[in-house]
Amino acid sequence: SDVLTQPPSVSVAPGQTARITCGGDIIGSKSVHWYQQKPGQAPLLVIYDDSDRPSGIPDRFSGSNSGNTATLTISWVGAGDEADYYCQLWDSYTNHYVFGAGTKVIVL
Amino acid sequence: EVQLVESGGGLVKPGGSLRLSCAASGFTFSSYGMNWVRQAPGKGLEWVSFISASGTYIYHADSLKGRFTISRDNAKNSLYLQMNSLRAEDTGVYYCARAGWELLGDFWGQGTLVTVSS
């Protein structure tokens, strides 16, 4: 079954760009989705199908997926972007959803 | 506006049972698959169960070992999770989420807390 690898944390200065990776075997051949979760809140979908944004998500959030790595990019990071971010895909061999362990974005 | 509201959480003793509910509104419930996801205190997200729009297809995480059962009532716009033989490690917040194509959840409820403790 699929295993998704995320770094535990990413630190970024305000106004800079945060890049969060999600590694998996031939992940580039699958659709990857990203969720943001702030403390005490439910997860929020920020990117679906590798690079599409739901309505209401600012274009500072973007995604890419190729080879063995999917990446969530947050441009012009602000304090409001501090959160945990999770990648997710569907494993069609096991009919299971899979989450990465999550990455905490820390705004310095 | 899509709304998902979970209920039914609470404190239960090890070995006990609990039934969670998720009331859906703001969309055609019978047209969407639905998921349950849980989060242990201080831990990451863990997928629990999926049920297709009509209820025909049901999938559960292997870790549950058959203790949980997902179901739905499209006439009542409601999703359920029957949890049996509860263990301390089942403690956490349980979320329902509306599924998309290979997407676990485009909309999520606020969650309901389940605590398994003696």
Coordinates of N, CA and C in Angstrom, one line a residue:
Chain A
S1 N 0.8 -1.2 0.0 CA 0.0 0.0 0.0 C 0.9 1.2 0.0
D2 N 0.3 2.4 -0.3 CA 1.0 3.6 -0.4 C 1.5 4.1 0.9
V3 N 2.7 4.7 1.0 CA 3.1 5.4 2.2 C 3.6 6.8 1.7
L4 N 3.1 7.8 2.4 CA 3.4 9.2 2.0 C 4.3 9.8 3.1
T5 N 5.4 10.4 2.6 CA 6.4 10.9 3.5 C 6.4 12.5 3.5
Q6 N 6.2 13.1 4.6 CA 6.2 14.5 4.7 C 7.3 14.9 5.8
P7 N 7.9 16.1 5.6 CA 8.8 16.6 6.7 C 8.0 17.0 7.9
P8 N 8.5 16.8 9.1 CA 7.7 17.2 10.3 C 7.4 18.7 10.4
S9 N 8.3 19.5 9.9 CA 8.1 20.9 10.0 C 8.9 21.7 8.9
V10 N 8.3 22.8 8.6 CA 9.0 23.7 7.7 C 8.9 25.1 8.3
S11 N 10.0 25.8 8.4 CA 10.0 27.2 8.9 C 10.3 28.2 7.8
V12 N 9.6 29.3 7.9 CA 9.7 30.3 6.8 C 9.4 31.7 7.4
A13 N 10.2 32.6 6.9 CA 10.0 34.0 7.4 C 8.8 34.6 6.7
P14 N 8.1 35.6 7.3 CA 7.0 36.2 6.7 C 7.3 36.8 5.4
G15 N 6.4 36.6 4.4 CA 6.7 37.2 3.1 C 7.4 36.3 2.2
Q16 N 8.0 35.2 2.7 CA 8.8 34.3 1.9 C 7.9 33.1 1.4
T17 N 8.5 32.2 0.8 CA 7.7 31.0 0.2 C 8.0 29.8 1.0
A18 N 6.9 29.1 1.3 CA 7.0 27.7 2.0 C 6.8 26.6 1.0
R19 N 7.6 25.6 1.0 CA 7.4 24.5 0.1 C 7.3 23.2 1.0
I20 N 6.2 22.5 0.9 CA 6.0 21.3 1.7 C 5.9 20.1 0.7
T21 N 6.8 19.2 1.0 CA 6.8 18.0 0.1 C 6.1 16.8 0.6
C22 N 5.7 16.0 -0.3 CA 5.0 14.7 0.0 C 5.5 13.7 -0.9
G23 N 6.3 12.8 -0.3 CA 7.0 11.8 -1.1 C 6.3 10.4 -1.1
G24 N 6.3 9.8 -2.3 CA 5.7 8.4 -2.4 C 6.1 7.8 -3.7
D25 N 6.0 6.5 -3.7 CA 6.4 5.7 -4.9 C 5.5 6.1 -6.1
I26 N 6.1 6.6 -7.1 CA 5.4 7.0 -8.3 C 4.1 7.8 -8.0
I27 N 4.3 8.7 -7.0 CA 3.1 9.6 -6.6 C 2.7 10.4 -7.8
G28 N 3.6 10.7 -8.7 CA 3.3 11.6 -9.8 C 2.2 11.0 -10.7
S29 N 1.9 9.7 -10.6 CA 0.9 9.1 -11.4 C -0.5 9.0 -10.8
K30 N -0.5 9.7 -9.6 CA -1.8 9.7 -8.8 C -2.2 11.1 -8.5
S31 N -3.5 11.3 -8.2 CA -4.0 12.6 -7.8 C -3.7 12.9 -6.3
V32 N -3.1 14.0 -6.0 CA -2.7 14.3 -4.6 C -3.6 15.5 -4.2
H33 N -4.0 15.5 -2.9 CA -4.8 16.6 -2.4 C -4.2 17.0 -1.1
W34 N -4.4 18.3 -0.8 CA -3.7 18.9 0.4 C -4.8 19.6 1.3
Y35 N -4.6 19.4 2.6 CA -5.5 20.0 3.6 C -4.7 20.8 4.6
Q36 N -5.3 21.9 5.0 CA -4.7 22.8 6.1 C -5.5 22.6 7.3
Q37 N -4.8 22.4 8.4 CA -5.6 22.3 9.7 C -4.9 23.2 10.8
K38 N -5.7 24.2 11.2 CA -5.2 25.0 12.3 C -5.7 24.5 13.6
P39 N -5.0 24.8 14.7 CA -5.3 24.2 16.0 C -6.8 24.4 16.4
G40 N -7.4 23.3 16.8 CA -8.8 23.3 17.2 C -9.8 23.4 16.1
Q41 N -9.3 23.3 14.9 CA -10.3 23.4 13.8 C -10.3 22.2 12.9
A42 N -11.3 22.0 12.1 CA -11.4 20.9 11.2 C -10.5 21.2 10.0
P43 N -10.0 20.1 9.3 CA -9.2 20.3 8.1 C -10.0 21.1 7.1
L44 N -9.2 21.8 6.2 CA -9.7 22.6 5.1 C -9.0 22.2 3.9
L45 N -9.7 21.8 2.8 CA -9.1 21.5 1.6 C -8.5 22.7 0.9
V46 N -7.2 22.7 0.6 CA -6.6 23.9 0.0 C -6.2 23.6 -1.5
I47 N -5.9 22.3 -1.8 CA -5.5 22.0 -3.2 C -6.1 20.6 -3.4
Y48 N -6.7 20.4 -4.6 CA -7.1 19.1 -5.0 C -6.6 18.8 -6.4
D49 N -6.6 17.5 -6.7 CA -6.1 17.0 -8.0 C -4.8 17.7 -8.4
D50 N -3.8 17.6 -7.5 CA -2.5 18.1 -7.6 C -2.3 19.6 -7.6
S51 N -3.2 20.3 -8.3 CA -2.9 21.7 -8.4 C -4.1 22.6 -8.5
D52 N -5.3 22.1 -8.3 CA -6.5 22.9 -8.4 C -6.9 23.5 -7.0
R53 N -7.4 24.7 -7.0 CA -7.8 25.4 -5.8 C -9.3 25.4 -5.7
P54 N -9.8 25.0 -4.5 CA -11.2 25.2 -4.3 C -11.6 26.7 -4.2
S55 N -12.8 26.9 -4.4 CA -13.3 28.3 -4.3 C -13.0 28.9 -3.0
G56 N -12.5 30.1 -3.0 CA -12.2 30.8 -1.7 C -10.7 30.6 -1.2
I57 N -10.0 29.7 -1.8 CA -8.6 29.5 -1.4 C -7.7 30.5 -2.3
P58 N -6.9 31.3 -1.6 CA -6.1 32.3 -2.4 C -5.1 31.7 -3.3
D59 N -4.8 32.4 -4.4 CA -3.8 31.9 -5.3 C -2.4 31.9 -4.8
R60 N -2.2 32.3 -3.6 CA -0.9 32.1 -2.9 C -0.6 30.6 -2.7
F61 N -1.7 29.8 -2.7 CA -1.5 28.3 -2.6 C -1.5 27.7 -3.9
S62 N -0.4 26.9 -4.2 CA -0.3 26.2 -5.4 C 0.2 24.8 -5.2
G63 N 0.0 23.9 -6.2 CA 0.5 22.6 -6.0 C 1.1 22.0 -7.3
S64 N 2.0 21.0 -7.1 CA 2.6 20.4 -8.3 C 2.8 18.9 -7.9
N65 N 3.0 18.1 -8.9 CA 3.2 16.6 -8.6 C 3.9 16.0 -9.8
S66 N 5.0 15.4 -9.5 CA 5.8 14.8 -10.6 C 6.7 13.7 -10.0
G67 N 7.0 12.6 -10.7 CA 7.9 11.6 -10.2 C 7.5 11.0 -8.9
N68 N 8.3 11.2 -7.9 CA 8.1 10.6 -6.6 C 7.7 11.7 -5.6
T69 N 7.5 12.9 -6.0 CA 7.2 14.0 -5.0 C 6.1 14.9 -5.5
A70 N 5.2 15.2 -4.6 CA 4.2 16.2 -4.7 C 4.6 17.4 -3.8
T71 N 4.3 18.6 -4.2 CA 4.7 19.8 -3.5 C 3.5 20.8 -3.3
L72 N 3.3 21.2 -2.1 CA 2.4 22.3 -1.8 C 3.3 23.6 -1.6
T73 N 3.0 24.6 -2.4 CA 3.8 25.9 -2.3 C 2.9 27.0 -1.7
I74 N 3.3 27.7 -0.7 CA 2.6 28.8 -0.2 C 3.5 30.0 -0.4
S75 N 3.0 31.0 -1.2 CA 3.8 32.2 -1.5 C 3.3 33.3 -0.5
W76 N 4.2 34.3 -0.3 CA 3.9 35.4 0.6 C 3.3 34.9 1.9
V77 N 4.0 34.1 2.6 CA 3.5 33.5 3.8 C 3.3 34.5 4.9
G78 N 2.2 34.4 5.6 CA 1.9 35.3 6.7 C 1.5 34.4 7.9
A79 N 1.4 35.1 9.1 CA 1.1 34.4 10.3 C -0.1 33.5 10.2
G80 N -1.1 33.9 9.4 CA -2.3 33.1 9.3 C -2.1 31.8 8.6
D81 N -1.0 31.6 8.0 CA -0.7 30.3 7.3 C -0.1 29.3 8.3
E82 N 0.2 29.7 9.5 CA 0.7 28.7 10.4 C -0.3 27.6 10.7
A83 N 0.0 26.4 10.4 CA -0.9 25.3 10.5 C -0.2 24.0 10.2
D84 N -1.0 22.9 10.4 CA -0.5 21.6 9.9 C -1.0 21.4 8.5
Y85 N -0.2 20.8 7.6 CA -0.7 20.5 6.3 C -0.5 19.1 6.0
Y86 N -1.5 18.5 5.4 CA -1.5 17.0 5.1 C -1.7 16.8 3.7
C87 N -1.0 15.9 3.1 CA -1.2 15.4 1.8 C -2.1 14.1 1.8
Q88 N -2.8 13.8 0.8 CA -3.7 12.6 0.8 C -3.8 12.1 -0.6
L89 N -3.9 10.8 -0.8 CA -4.3 10.2 -2.1 C -5.1 9.0 -1.9
W90 N -5.6 8.5 -3.0 CA -6.5 7.3 -3.0 C -5.6 6.1 -3.5
D91 N -5.5 5.1 -2.7 CA -4.8 3.9 -3.1 C -5.8 2.9 -3.8
S92 N -5.8 2.8 -5.1 CA -6.7 2.1 -5.8 C -6.5 0.6 -5.7
Y93 N -5.4 0.1 -5.2 CA -5.1 -1.3 -5.1 C -5.8 -1.8 -3.8
T94 N -5.8 -1.0 -2.8 CA -6.4 -1.4 -1.5 C -7.7 -0.8 -1.2
N95 N -8.1 0.2 -2.1 CA -9.4 0.9 -1.9 C -9.4 1.6 -0.5
H96 N -8.2 2.2 -0.2 CA -8.1 3.0 1.0 C -7.6 4.4 0.7
Y97 N -8.0 5.3 1.5 CA -7.4 6.7 1.5 C -6.1 6.6 2.3
V98 N -5.1 7.4 1.9 CA -3.9 7.5 2.6 C -3.5 8.9 2.9
F99 N -3.1 9.2 4.2 CA -2.6 10.6 4.5 C -1.1 10.5 4.8
G100 N -0.5 11.6 4.5 CA 0.8 11.8 5.0 C 0.7 12.1 6.5
A101 N 1.9 12.1 7.2 CA 1.9 12.3 8.6 C 1.7 13.8 9.0
G102 N 1.8 14.7 8.0 CA 1.5 16.1 8.3 C 2.8 16.9 8.5
T103 N 2.8 18.1 8.1 CA 3.9 19.1 8.2 C 3.4 20.3 8.9
K104 N 4.1 20.7 9.9 CA 3.8 21.9 10.6 C 4.5 23.1 10.0
V105 N 3.8 24.1 9.5 CA 4.4 25.3 9.0 C 4.6 26.3 10.1
I106 N 5.8 26.7 10.3 CA 6.1 27.7 11.4 C 6.6 29.0 10.7
V107 N 5.9 30.0 11.0 CA 6.2 31.4 10.5 C 7.1 32.1 11.5
L108 N 8.3 32.4 11.1 CA 9.3 32.9 12.1 C 9.0 34.3 12.5
Chain B
E1 N -25.4 26.5 1.4 CA -24.1 26.3 2.0 C -24.0 24.8 2.6
V2 N -23.0 24.2 2.2 CA -22.8 22.8 2.7 C -22.5 22.8 4.2
Q3 N -23.2 22.0 4.9 CA -23.0 21.9 6.4 C -23.0 20.4 6.7
L4 N -22.0 20.0 7.6 CA -21.9 18.7 8.1 C -21.8 18.8 9.7
V5 N -22.7 18.2 10.4 CA -22.7 18.4 11.8 C -22.7 17.0 12.5
E6 N -21.6 16.7 13.2 CA -21.4 15.4 13.9 C -22.0 15.5 15.3
S7 N -22.4 14.4 15.8 CA -22.9 14.3 17.1 C -22.8 12.8 17.6
G8 N -22.9 12.6 18.9 CA -22.9 11.3 19.4 C -21.6 10.9 20.2
G9 N -20.7 11.8 20.2 CA -19.4 11.6 20.9 C -19.6 11.6 22.4
G10 N -18.6 11.2 23.1 CA -18.7 11.3 24.6 C -17.7 10.3 25.2
L11 N -17.9 10.1 26.5 CA -17.0 9.3 27.3 C -17.6 7.9 27.4
V12 N -16.8 6.9 27.1 CA -17.3 5.5 27.1 C -16.2 4.6 27.7
K13 N -16.6 3.6 28.3 CA -15.6 2.7 28.9 C -15.0 1.7 27.9
P14 N -13.8 1.3 28.1 CA -13.2 0.3 27.2 C -14.1 -0.9 27.0
G15 N -14.3 -1.4 25.8 CA -15.2 -2.5 25.5 C -16.6 -2.0 25.2
G16 N -16.9 -0.8 25.4 CA -18.2 -0.2 25.1 C -18.4 0.1 23.7
S17 N -19.6 0.6 23.4 CA -20.0 1.0 22.1 C -20.5 2.4 22.0
L18 N -20.5 3.0 20.8 CA -20.9 4.3 20.6 C -21.4 4.4 19.1
R19 N -22.4 5.2 18.9 CA -22.9 5.5 17.5 C -22.8 7.0 17.2
L20 N -21.9 7.3 16.2 CA -21.8 8.7 15.8 C -22.8 8.9 14.7
S21 N -23.2 10.2 14.6 CA -24.1 10.6 13.5 C -23.5 11.9 12.8
C22 N -23.8 12.1 11.6 CA -23.4 13.2 10.8 C -24.6 13.7 10.0
A23 N -25.1 14.9 10.4 CA -26.3 15.4 9.7 C -25.8 16.3 8.6
A24 N -26.2 16.1 7.3 CA -25.8 16.8 6.2 C -26.9 17.8 5.7
S25 N -26.5 18.9 5.2 CA -27.4 19.9 4.6 C -26.7 20.7 3.6
G26 N -27.5 21.4 2.7 CA -26.9 22.3 1.7 C -26.4 21.6 0.4
F27 N -26.6 20.4 0.3 CA -26.3 19.7 -1.0 C -27.1 18.4 -1.1
T28 N -27.1 17.8 -2.2 CA -27.8 16.5 -2.5 C -27.1 15.4 -1.9
F29 N -27.4 15.0 -0.7 CA -26.6 14.1 0.1 C -26.5 12.7 -0.6
S30 N -27.6 12.3 -1.3 CA -27.6 11.0 -1.9 C -26.7 10.9 -3.1
S31 N -26.1 12.0 -3.5 CA -25.2 12.0 -4.7 C -23.8 11.9 -4.4
Y32 N -23.4 11.9 -3.1 CA -22.0 11.9 -2.7 C -21.6 10.8 -1.8
G33 N -20.4 10.2 -2.0 CA -19.8 9.4 -1.0 C -19.4 10.2 0.2
M34 N -19.3 9.5 1.3 CA -18.9 10.1 2.6 C -17.9 9.3 3.3
N35 N -17.1 10.1 4.1 CA -16.0 9.5 4.9 C -16.1 9.8 6.3
W36 N -15.5 9.0 7.2 CA -15.2 9.3 8.6 C -13.7 9.3 8.7
V37 N -13.2 10.3 9.4 CA -11.8 10.5 9.6 C -11.6 10.8 11.1
R38 N -10.6 10.3 11.7 CA -10.4 10.6 13.2 C -9.0 11.1 13.4
Q39 N -8.8 11.7 14.6 CA -7.6 12.3 14.9 C -7.3 12.2 16.4
A40 N -6.4 11.3 16.8 CA -6.0 11.2 18.2 C -5.4 12.5 18.7
P41 N -5.5 12.7 20.0 CA -4.9 13.9 20.6 C -3.4 14.1 20.2
G42 N -3.2 15.3 19.6 CA -1.8 15.6 19.2 C -1.2 14.8 18.1
K43 N -2.1 14.0 17.4 CA -1.6 13.2 16.3 C -2.2 13.7 14.9
G44 N -1.8 13.0 13.9 CA -2.3 13.3 12.5 C -3.7 12.8 12.2
L45 N -4.1 13.0 11.0 CA -5.4 12.5 10.5 C -5.3 11.1 10.1
E46 N -6.3 10.3 10.4 CA -6.4 8.9 10.1 C -7.8 8.6 9.4
W47 N -7.7 8.1 8.2 CA -9.0 7.7 7.6 C -9.6 6.5 8.3
V48 N -10.9 6.5 8.4 CA -11.6 5.4 9.1 C -12.4 4.6 8.2
S49 N -13.4 5.2 7.5 CA -14.3 4.5 6.7 C -14.9 5.3 5.6
F50 N -15.3 4.7 4.5 CA -15.9 5.3 3.3 C -17.2 4.6 3.0
I51 N -18.2 5.3 2.5 CA -19.4 4.7 2.0 C -19.8 5.4 0.7
S52 N -20.2 4.7 -0.3 CA -20.5 5.4 -1.6 C -21.9 6.0 -1.5
A53 N -22.3 6.8 -2.5 CA -23.5 7.5 -2.5 C -24.7 6.7 -2.2
S54 N -24.8 5.5 -2.8 CA -26.0 4.7 -2.6 C -25.8 3.7 -1.5
G55 N -24.6 3.6 -0.9 CA -24.3 2.7 0.1 C -23.8 1.3 -0.4
T56 N -23.6 1.2 -1.7 CA -23.2 -0.1 -2.3 C -21.8 -0.4 -1.9
Y57 N -20.9 0.5 -1.9 CA -19.5 0.3 -1.6 C -19.1 0.8 -0.3
I58 N -18.5 0.0 0.5 CA -18.0 0.4 1.8 C -16.6 -0.1 2.0
Y59 N -15.8 0.8 2.5 CA -14.4 0.4 2.8 C -14.0 0.9 4.2
H60 N -13.2 0.1 4.9 CA -12.8 0.4 6.3 C -11.3 0.3 6.3
A61 N -10.7 1.1 7.2 CA -9.2 1.0 7.4 C -8.9 -0.3 8.1
D62 N -7.8 -0.9 7.7 CA -7.5 -2.2 8.2 C -7.3 -2.2 9.7
S63 N -6.9 -1.1 10.3 CA -6.6 -1.0 11.7 C -7.8 -1.2 12.6
L64 N -9.0 -1.1 12.0 CA -10.2 -1.2 12.8 C -10.5 -2.6 13.1
K65 N -10.0 -3.5 12.3 CA -10.2 -5.0 12.6 C -11.7 -5.3 12.7
G66 N -12.6 -4.7 11.9 CA -14.0 -5.1 11.9 C -14.8 -4.6 13.0
R67 N -14.3 -3.7 13.9 CA -15.0 -3.2 15.0 C -16.0 -2.0 14.7
F68 N -15.7 -1.3 13.6 CA -16.6 -0.2 13.2 C -17.4 -0.5 12.0
T69 N -18.6 0.1 11.9 CA -19.4 -0.1 10.7 C -20.0 1.3 10.3
I70 N -19.8 1.6 9.0 CA -20.3 2.8 8.5 C -21.7 2.5 7.8
S71 N -22.6 3.5 7.9 CA -23.9 3.3 7.2 C -24.4 4.7 6.9
R72 N -25.5 4.8 6.1 CA -26.1 6.0 5.8 C -27.6 5.9 5.6
D73 N -28.4 7.0 5.8 CA -29.8 7.0 5.5 C -30.0 8.2 4.6
N74 N -30.1 8.0 3.3 CA -30.3 9.1 2.4 C -31.6 9.8 2.6
A75 N -32.6 9.2 3.1 CA -33.9 9.8 3.3 C -33.8 10.8 4.5
K76 N -32.8 10.6 5.4 CA -32.6 11.5 6.5 C -31.4 12.4 6.4
N77 N -30.7 12.3 5.2 CA -29.5 13.0 5.0 C -28.5 12.8 6.1
S78 N -28.3 11.6 6.5 CA -27.5 11.3 7.7 C -26.5 10.2 7.4
L79 N -25.4 10.3 8.0 CA -24.3 9.3 8.0 C -24.0 8.9 9.4
Y80 N -23.7 7.6 9.5 CA -23.5 7.0 10.8 C -22.2 6.2 10.9
L81 N -21.7 6.1 12.2 CA -20.5 5.2 12.4 C -20.8 4.5 13.7
Q82 N -21.0 3.2 13.6 CA -21.2 2.3 14.8 C -19.9 1.8 15.2
M83 N -19.5 2.1 16.5 CA -18.2 1.7 17.0 C -18.4 0.8 18.1
N84 N -17.9 -0.4 18.0 CA -18.0 -1.5 19.0 C -16.6 -1.8 19.6
S85 N -16.6 -2.5 20.7 CA -15.3 -3.0 21.3 C -14.3 -1.9 21.4
L86 N -14.7 -0.7 21.9 CA -13.9 0.5 21.9 C -12.7 0.3 22.8
R87 N -11.5 0.9 22.3 CA -10.3 0.8 23.1 C -9.8 2.2 23.4
A88 N -8.8 2.3 24.3 CA -8.3 3.6 24.6 C -7.7 4.3 23.4
E89 N -7.1 3.5 22.5 CA -6.5 4.1 21.3 C -7.5 4.6 20.3
D90 N -8.8 4.4 20.5 CA -9.9 5.0 19.6 C -10.2 6.4 20.1
T91 N -9.7 6.8 21.2 CA -9.9 8.2 21.6 C -9.4 9.2 20.6
G92 N -10.3 10.2 20.4 CA -9.9 11.3 19.5 C -11.2 12.0 18.9
V93 N -10.9 13.0 18.1 CA -12.0 13.7 17.4 C -12.3 13.0 16.1
Y94 N -13.6 12.8 15.9 CA -14.1 12.1 14.7 C -14.8 13.1 13.8
Y95 N -14.3 13.1 12.5 CA -14.9 14.1 11.6 C -15.6 13.3 10.5
C96 N -16.7 13.8 10.0 CA -17.3 13.3 8.7 C -16.9 14.3 7.6
A97 N -16.8 13.8 6.4 CA -16.3 14.6 5.3 C -17.0 14.1 4.0
R98 N -17.3 15.1 3.1 CA -18.0 14.8 1.9 C -16.9 14.4 0.9
A99 N -17.0 13.3 0.2 CA -16.0 12.8 -0.7 C -16.2 13.3 -2.1
G100 N -15.0 13.3 -2.8 CA -15.1 13.6 -4.2 C -14.4 12.4 -4.9
W101 N -14.1 12.6 -6.2 CA -13.4 11.5 -7.0 C -12.0 11.4 -6.4
E102 N -11.7 10.3 -5.7 CA -10.4 10.1 -5.1 C -10.0 11.1 -4.1
L103 N -10.9 12.0 -3.8 CA -10.7 13.1 -2.8 C -11.4 12.7 -1.5
L104 N -10.7 12.7 -0.4 CA -11.4 12.2 0.8 C -12.4 13.2 1.3
G105 N -12.2 14.5 1.2 CA -13.1 15.5 1.7 C -13.0 16.9 1.2
D106 N -14.0 17.4 0.5 CA -14.0 18.8 0.1 C -14.7 19.6 1.1
F107 N -15.6 19.0 2.0 CA -16.2 19.7 3.1 C -16.1 18.8 4.3
W108 N -15.9 19.4 5.5 CA -15.7 18.6 6.7 C -16.6 19.2 7.8
G109 N -17.1 18.3 8.7 CA -17.8 18.8 9.9 C -16.8 19.3 10.9
Q110 N -17.3 19.8 12.0 CA -16.5 20.4 13.1 C -15.9 19.3 14.0
G111 N -16.4 18.1 13.9 CA -15.9 17.0 14.7 C -16.6 16.7 16.0
T112 N -16.6 15.5 16.4 CA -17.1 15.1 17.7 C -16.1 14.3 18.5
L113 N -15.9 14.6 19.8 CA -14.9 14.0 20.6 C -15.3 12.7 21.2
V114 N -14.6 11.7 21.0 CA -14.8 10.3 21.6 C -13.7 10.1 22.6
T115 N -14.0 9.8 23.8 CA -13.0 9.5 24.8 C -13.3 8.1 25.4
V116 N -12.3 7.2 25.3 CA -12.5 5.8 25.8 C -11.6 5.7 27.0
S117 N -12.2 5.6 28.2 CA -11.5 5.6 29.4 C -12.3 5.0 30.5
S118 N -11.7 4.3 31.4 CA -12.4 3.7 32.5 C -12.5 4.7 33.7

